């Protein structure tokens, strides 16, 4: 059986950074600990004046192609996942291919290009499309480029403003991958929901609290569906569990639910019984509400146990580092959680070959997907080559006034002229609009 998965990853962060507890919270009259302790966020990335989903996606893709020594002829498919598109017809992948063609001799004439939409889960759906294309043997030996790129901006004053971010993740999907192999088994939890949507508008309409409940419900269904094909899961089956991370506090909730589900009926539940009792069973309760209340009480106790805290520190916490420093990257978010975990493993000198990850993706509207990944022998070289720390460290810090300007610059309904905060170098930049209102780009040496 051909092994198919992620061969390489590169990211591109927006080049500006906003300090949430120290710059944003005071102006909002909020306690900085809402960010650091509650949401688990320290800083967010924002795009400079000349950056957008195309430049970030194209810059990440170029980094990846250059590092892997690829030319356009090696790529048979370019799928872009985004929920920040500015065109209802022409896909962002054509703009990104156009950018890349400015710097490579060949073109992507024979590559299939598309754009995937299903809120944040579209990045993982694009991975699936690439996986299926290769497994079906239609790739002619070529690899697929999957690019998840978003500017996650909310209306000024919306509670979601606390969780913004901007960045792109480029992934190469190929046979005999160097990083992780994807499992054939998948589980889905999918229902028609109106928790977060953008009905022909740039900024989302969000029911924040409800979106969190929907996330948890769909994730639980996806896990049960995954188990129906892959067999019962146990908390110790996986070295890391990267989740879609709109903000780390959300993952804290999902991880607790996941641990309770996976440890039910296992020696972990037995070991914890003398300390916090056994998990409530539905049959022992007269009403669903009573059962739910008992589950909530059990989980409140569970999260204080040493066993749970150790597991969380080992399996979940390492997935959150990049996210806590860049905010929500929507379609790219779960992919930076995986990267964050593997980066932590590399820094700790952990041997990861053959180890499993359980990856939980989510998109509002709403759908969750769960699959497993197996870390490949060459993972360390791949992870050590990814440029994360210098990109994050090189971001230019903005004041609250600057933040207001940059939010307006990227607001499609406003037309304002603002000086760029940074100087572009060796990257694609947005240069303005063409005759048919298309966006135009060039490469700056
Ligand atoms: P909010 O009203 O700004 O914040 O909304 P809050 O008052 O609920 O506080 C947030 C947390 O900080 C709470 O923790 C507080 O208790 C805590 P919790 O009770 O939930 O565990 N807190 C503090 N902790 C310590 N010290 C303090 C303190 N103050 C408060 N002093 C909300 C937060 C997330 C709702 C808002 O930012 C929002 O609407 N965000 C956008 C929606 C979102 O991210 N939803 C997540 C699930 S849906 C999803 O992931 C999909 C998405 O990525 C889109 C897509 O799929 O395309 C969004």
XYZ file of C-alpha atoms and ligand atoms in Angstrom:
503
model
C 0.000 0.000 0.000
C 1.348 3.429 -0.926
C 1.989 5.564 2.102
C 0.681 9.111 1.625
C 0.953 12.094 3.910
C 2.646 15.395 4.643
C 6.136 15.585 3.203
C 6.992 19.124 4.319
C 5.490 22.180 6.006
C 6.317 25.872 5.947
C 4.492 28.756 7.556
C 4.267 32.457 6.876
C 3.080 34.717 9.642
C 1.670 38.206 9.181
C 4.621 40.528 9.858
C 3.000 42.633 12.593
C 2.401 41.588 16.183
C -0.031 42.888 18.795
C 0.602 42.224 22.474
C -2.781 41.170 23.861
C -2.351 41.408 27.664
C -0.158 44.522 27.620
C -1.416 46.585 24.655
C -4.910 45.374 23.742
C -6.427 44.488 27.132
C -5.693 47.832 28.882
C -7.360 49.872 26.126
C -10.340 47.535 26.236
C -10.475 47.939 30.022
C -9.989 44.197 30.475
C -7.916 42.165 32.896
C -4.775 40.966 31.048
C -5.263 37.556 32.677
C -8.406 37.048 30.606
C -5.919 36.638 27.732
C -3.034 34.809 29.366
C -4.979 32.573 31.761
C -8.484 32.485 30.257
C -7.997 32.374 26.483
C -4.337 31.280 26.671
C -3.205 33.975 24.203
C -0.162 36.274 24.432
C 0.251 37.870 21.018
C -1.515 37.861 17.623
C -0.085 38.232 14.143
C -1.472 40.851 11.752
C -0.713 41.449 8.068
C 1.210 44.565 7.090
C -0.295 46.899 4.477
C 1.185 44.919 1.540
C 0.308 41.468 2.906
C -2.851 39.424 2.382
C -3.933 35.798 1.994
C -2.230 35.581 -1.407
C 1.139 37.006 -0.349
C 1.259 34.928 2.847
C 0.252 31.770 0.949
C 2.684 32.398 -1.926
C 5.544 33.263 0.429
C 4.981 30.060 2.454
C 4.757 28.015 -0.754
C 7.957 29.528 -2.149
C 9.827 28.807 1.082
C 8.624 25.222 0.857
C 9.442 24.739 -2.835
C 12.899 26.274 -2.469
C 13.754 24.188 0.589
C 12.601 20.966 -1.081
C 14.250 21.865 -4.392
C 10.942 21.698 -6.312
C 9.907 23.331 -9.554
C 6.332 23.821 -10.846
C 6.627 20.617 -12.908
C 6.794 18.621 -9.638
C 3.377 19.914 -8.538
C 0.183 18.427 -10.018
C -2.320 20.135 -7.764
C -2.623 23.383 -5.810
C -5.462 23.552 -3.321
C -6.015 26.645 -1.250
C -8.175 26.538 1.845
C -9.395 29.899 3.057
C -12.379 31.649 4.519
C -10.955 35.087 3.723
C -11.324 34.961 -0.079
C -12.002 38.233 -1.925
C -13.354 36.736 -5.159
C -16.406 34.497 -5.600
C -15.168 33.034 -8.873
C -11.416 33.125 -9.393
C -9.737 30.942 -6.767
C -6.889 32.163 -4.595
C -4.780 29.241 -5.899
C -4.637 30.939 -9.332
C -3.322 34.133 -7.745
C -0.735 32.157 -5.772
C 0.331 30.177 -8.847
C 0.609 33.498 -10.722
C 2.906 34.839 -8.012
C 5.102 31.745 -8.062
C 5.317 31.819 -11.852
C 6.982 35.241 -11.572
C 9.990 33.604 -9.888
C 10.241 30.122 -11.456
C 11.070 29.384 -15.081
C 8.243 26.858 -15.523
C 4.517 27.368 -15.015
C 1.697 25.411 -13.338
C -0.271 25.022 -16.597
C -0.943 21.318 -16.003
C -1.737 21.533 -12.297
C -5.320 21.235 -11.040
C -6.105 24.312 -8.922
C -8.987 24.864 -6.567
C -10.281 26.530 -3.452
C -11.890 24.752 -0.525
C -14.458 26.311 1.772
C -15.788 24.961 5.028
C -14.659 27.460 7.660
C -11.510 26.276 9.457
C -11.820 22.607 8.499
C -11.182 23.397 4.817
C -7.405 23.043 5.336
C -7.825 19.444 6.448
C -10.363 18.800 3.685
C -7.750 19.964 1.169
C -5.274 17.496 2.662
C -7.929 14.820 2.135
C -8.445 15.812 -1.486
C -4.719 15.594 -2.129
C -4.481 12.275 -0.275
C -7.344 10.787 -2.298
C -5.914 12.071 -5.593
C -2.582 10.396 -4.878
C -4.156 7.175 -3.528
C -6.318 6.977 -6.659
C -3.129 7.006 -8.737
C -4.096 10.122 -10.680
C -1.053 12.187 -9.676
C 1.412 10.991 -12.358
C 4.211 10.947 -9.774
C 3.584 14.568 -8.854
C 2.937 16.031 -5.406
C 0.145 18.345 -4.217
C 0.595 21.744 -2.667
C -1.994 22.510 0.009
C -2.058 26.064 1.306
C -4.216 27.154 4.243
C -4.238 30.957 4.403
C -6.395 33.409 6.337
C -6.653 36.831 7.847
C -8.890 36.094 10.831
C -10.300 39.528 11.549
C -13.522 40.289 13.433
C -15.685 43.406 13.449
C -14.237 46.020 15.795
C -15.888 45.573 19.197
C -16.941 41.954 18.560
C -15.784 39.606 21.362
C -13.982 37.622 18.654
C -11.570 40.568 18.293
C -9.634 38.949 21.154
C -8.825 35.886 19.049
C -7.677 37.377 15.718
C -4.625 36.291 13.714
C -3.140 36.113 10.227
C -0.909 33.589 8.554
C -0.509 30.784 6.067
C 0.613 27.166 6.223
C 1.936 25.476 3.077
C 2.080 21.676 3.037
C 3.454 19.305 0.451
C 1.417 16.090 0.170
C 3.234 13.202 -1.423
C 3.903 9.481 -1.548
C 6.423 8.169 1.017
C 6.201 11.413 2.986
C 9.092 12.707 5.073
C 6.964 13.965 7.980
C 3.718 12.099 8.747
C 1.615 9.443 7.054
C -2.165 9.998 7.241
C -4.479 7.206 8.376
C -7.125 5.900 6.020
C -9.508 5.803 8.990
C -11.391 9.025 9.668
C -14.327 10.071 11.793
C -16.783 12.912 11.185
C -19.247 14.904 13.287
C -21.210 17.216 11.005
C -24.469 19.159 11.467
C -26.093 22.264 9.966
C -25.268 24.969 12.553
C -25.378 28.768 12.620
C -22.614 29.432 15.157
C -20.169 31.382 12.970
C -20.780 32.453 9.376
C -20.011 35.189 6.828
C -23.105 35.560 4.630
C -21.570 37.698 1.861
C -19.764 39.819 4.410
C -16.096 40.126 5.294
C -16.323 39.879 9.074
C -18.099 36.937 10.691
C -21.416 36.920 12.511
C -20.526 34.950 15.616
C -22.409 33.424 18.497
C -19.208 32.937 20.486
C -20.472 30.916 23.436
C -22.587 28.694 21.237
C -19.677 28.176 18.827
C -17.732 26.639 21.705
C -20.557 24.199 22.536
C -20.908 23.245 18.868
C -17.132 22.677 18.610
C -17.234 20.264 21.550
C -20.359 18.413 20.356
C -19.051 17.860 16.815
C -15.601 16.869 18.088
C -17.127 14.215 20.376
C -19.185 12.816 17.475
C -16.099 12.755 15.242
C -14.171 10.808 17.885
C -16.971 8.259 18.262
C -17.163 7.929 14.480
C -13.384 7.496 14.260
C -13.531 4.778 16.913
C -16.240 2.982 14.958
C -13.667 2.352 12.192
C -10.320 2.412 14.003
C -11.335 0.794 17.319
C -11.413 2.254 20.837
C -8.845 4.940 21.596
C -6.846 5.192 24.810
C -5.193 8.436 26.066
C -1.764 6.779 25.886
C -2.139 5.695 22.242
C -1.038 9.116 21.025
C 2.131 11.083 21.630
C 0.301 14.338 20.836
C -3.257 15.354 20.048
C -3.272 18.550 17.956
C -6.701 20.169 17.837
C -8.061 23.080 15.842
C -7.025 25.951 18.124
C -9.102 29.138 17.803
C -7.449 29.963 21.155
C -5.738 27.578 23.580
C -8.543 27.841 26.178
C -10.869 26.096 23.695
C -8.483 23.160 23.444
C -8.355 22.941 27.231
C -12.074 22.135 27.148
C -11.836 19.719 24.220
C -8.908 17.848 25.780
C -10.757 17.260 29.040
C -13.765 15.831 27.185
C -11.484 13.677 25.045
C -9.583 12.312 28.042
C -12.800 11.426 29.859
C -14.134 9.630 26.791
C -10.913 7.758 26.061
C -10.291 6.707 29.679
C -13.836 5.406 30.248
C -13.752 1.719 31.197
C -9.947 1.651 31.294
C -7.410 1.198 34.100
C -7.196 5.024 34.260
C -10.828 5.223 35.383
C -10.159 2.405 37.902
C -7.074 4.171 39.278
C -8.949 7.450 39.698
C -12.050 5.871 41.281
C -10.821 6.124 44.884
C -10.022 9.828 44.365
C -12.969 11.123 42.305
C -15.368 8.168 41.908
C -16.268 6.367 38.678
C -17.563 8.110 35.566
C -21.346 8.621 35.631
C -23.266 6.127 33.388
C -26.366 7.339 31.573
C -28.456 4.325 32.709
C -28.026 5.356 36.337
C -29.883 8.658 35.821
C -33.572 9.378 35.355
C -33.112 12.413 33.119
C -30.507 13.513 30.608
C -30.067 16.785 32.543
C -29.187 14.895 35.740
C -26.714 12.787 33.806
C -25.118 15.874 32.220
C -24.818 17.583 35.581
C -23.080 14.512 37.025
C -20.693 14.427 34.048
C -19.856 18.116 34.562
C -19.135 17.499 38.251
C -16.936 14.495 37.349
C -14.987 16.574 34.841
C -14.456 19.381 37.360
C -12.810 16.796 39.620
C -10.986 15.041 36.783
C -9.153 18.181 35.688
C -7.606 18.574 39.158
C -6.120 15.047 39.238
C -2.403 14.535 38.839
C -2.970 11.878 36.191
C -4.966 14.236 33.978
C -2.617 17.175 34.525
C 0.427 15.067 33.604
C -1.268 13.782 30.466
C -2.338 17.318 29.477
C 1.179 18.691 30.002
C 2.661 15.901 27.885
C 0.114 15.409 25.091
C -1.744 18.716 24.696
C 0.299 21.648 26.041
C 3.097 21.300 23.420
C 0.525 21.681 20.630
C -0.436 25.176 21.820
C 2.800 27.145 21.798
C 2.706 28.682 18.301
C -1.006 29.336 18.539
C -0.651 31.250 21.804
C 1.765 33.579 19.972
C -0.053 34.060 16.645
C -3.800 33.799 17.388
C -6.346 32.029 15.199
C -5.166 31.229 11.668
C -8.552 29.600 10.862
C -7.796 27.004 8.125
C -4.133 26.805 9.178
C -4.791 26.550 12.901
C -4.797 22.763 13.376
C -1.740 22.538 11.146
C 0.265 24.891 13.358
C -0.848 22.794 16.341
C 0.739 19.708 14.731
C 3.855 21.731 13.873
C 4.046 23.102 17.399
C 3.956 19.584 18.868
C 6.633 18.185 16.552
C 8.799 21.246 17.121
C 8.552 20.699 20.894
C 9.462 17.029 20.415
C 12.530 18.034 18.394
C 13.595 20.561 21.039
C 13.237 17.965 23.805
C 15.192 15.402 21.788
C 12.228 12.984 21.788
C 12.371 10.020 19.436
C 9.152 10.244 17.431
C 9.599 7.748 14.587
C 6.548 5.484 14.396
C 4.707 7.450 17.094
C 1.072 8.398 16.533
C -0.742 11.717 16.554
C -4.519 12.070 16.739
C -5.545 15.175 14.812
C -8.858 16.920 15.566
C -9.925 19.478 12.957
C -12.988 21.699 13.194
C -14.862 24.213 11.103
C -17.859 26.256 12.173
C -21.100 25.680 10.383
C -20.190 22.931 11.548
C -17.991 19.891 11.128
C -15.242 18.096 13.006
C -12.921 15.452 11.582
C -10.540 13.132 13.385
C -7.785 11.011 11.882
C -4.470 9.576 13.043
C -0.991 10.258 11.702
C 2.208 8.217 11.983
C 5.471 10.113 12.344
C 8.046 9.153 9.701
C 11.738 8.333 10.128
C 12.911 11.593 8.518
C 10.655 13.813 10.689
C 13.478 15.480 12.626
C 15.296 16.876 9.583
C 11.983 18.196 8.280
C 10.980 19.886 11.515
C 14.395 21.374 12.186
C 14.312 22.952 8.729
C 11.028 24.815 9.292
C 11.504 28.475 9.971
C 9.211 29.357 12.889
C 11.137 31.073 15.680
C 12.926 33.682 13.568
C 9.708 34.604 11.736
C 7.855 35.086 15.007
C 10.730 36.978 16.602
C 11.133 39.275 13.575
C 7.534 40.545 13.674
C 7.169 44.285 14.234
C 5.226 45.218 17.343
C 2.298 47.607 16.855
C 0.574 49.980 19.259
C -3.192 50.037 19.718
C -3.441 53.049 17.348
C -1.448 51.141 14.730
C -3.765 48.167 15.233
C -6.787 50.347 14.506
C -5.156 51.566 11.285
C -4.167 48.097 10.121
C -7.657 46.762 10.828
C -9.047 49.553 8.626
C -6.474 48.885 5.874
C -7.700 45.297 5.618
C -11.383 46.237 5.905
C -12.775 45.798 2.378
C -15.300 48.598 2.939
C -12.744 51.233 3.823
C -10.317 52.971 1.538
C -7.444 54.433 3.471
C -3.818 55.063 2.639
C -1.408 53.978 5.351
C 2.404 53.749 5.232
C 3.699 50.224 5.571
C 5.206 49.380 8.966
C 7.953 47.124 7.564
C 10.077 47.010 4.431
C 9.438 44.033 2.152
C 12.465 41.991 1.169
C 12.649 38.745 -0.814
C 8.852 38.267 -0.819
C 5.612 38.685 -2.750
C 3.689 41.897 -2.055
C 0.271 43.251 -2.944
C 0.638 46.251 -5.271
C -2.954 47.353 -5.996
C -5.886 46.628 -8.286
C -5.903 45.955 -12.039
C -8.317 46.908 -14.803
C -10.889 44.229 -13.900
C -10.600 44.875 -10.181
C -8.244 41.925 -9.808
C -5.611 42.109 -7.109
C -2.048 42.469 -8.364
C 1.213 41.205 -6.896
C 4.915 41.361 -7.500
C 8.059 39.842 -6.068
C 10.338 42.277 -4.248
C 14.011 41.192 -4.238
P -15.331 36.814 25.756
O -16.676 37.247 26.194
O -14.433 37.829 25.189
O -14.481 36.177 26.904
O -15.559 35.653 24.694
P -14.948 35.509 28.275
O -15.428 36.545 29.220
O -15.851 34.328 28.011
O -13.535 35.014 28.802
C -12.830 34.023 28.097
C -12.258 33.042 29.130
O -11.349 33.754 29.974
C -13.313 32.427 30.067
O -12.880 31.110 30.360
C -13.208 33.306 31.309
O -13.633 32.650 32.496
C -11.727 33.572 31.327
P -13.946 29.901 30.451
O -14.927 30.286 31.491
O -14.578 29.804 29.068
O -13.102 28.725 30.767
N -11.368 34.800 32.040
C -10.369 34.901 32.938
N -9.493 33.967 33.391
C -8.565 34.390 34.318
N -8.493 35.654 34.779
C -9.346 36.591 34.335
C -10.343 36.236 33.386
N -11.327 36.913 32.728
C -11.954 36.012 31.918
N -9.273 37.849 34.803
C -15.018 34.102 23.009
C -14.626 34.677 24.362
C -14.127 32.941 22.699
C -16.475 33.627 23.044
C -14.863 35.233 21.945
O -13.528 35.640 21.871
C -15.331 34.819 20.561
O -16.492 34.983 20.222
N -14.389 34.317 19.695
C -14.706 33.912 18.332
C -15.406 32.587 18.272
C -14.501 31.441 18.660
O -13.291 31.519 18.628
N -15.120 30.277 18.967
C -14.376 29.074 19.276
C -15.090 27.811 18.846
S -15.650 27.902 17.160
C -14.209 27.687 16.224
O -13.208 27.281 16.716
C -14.290 28.032 14.771
C -13.568 29.276 14.348
O -12.170 29.056 14.338
C -14.054 29.730 12.970
C -14.064 28.711 11.850
O -14.253 27.520 11.971
O -13.959 29.210 10.727
C -13.819 30.446 15.281
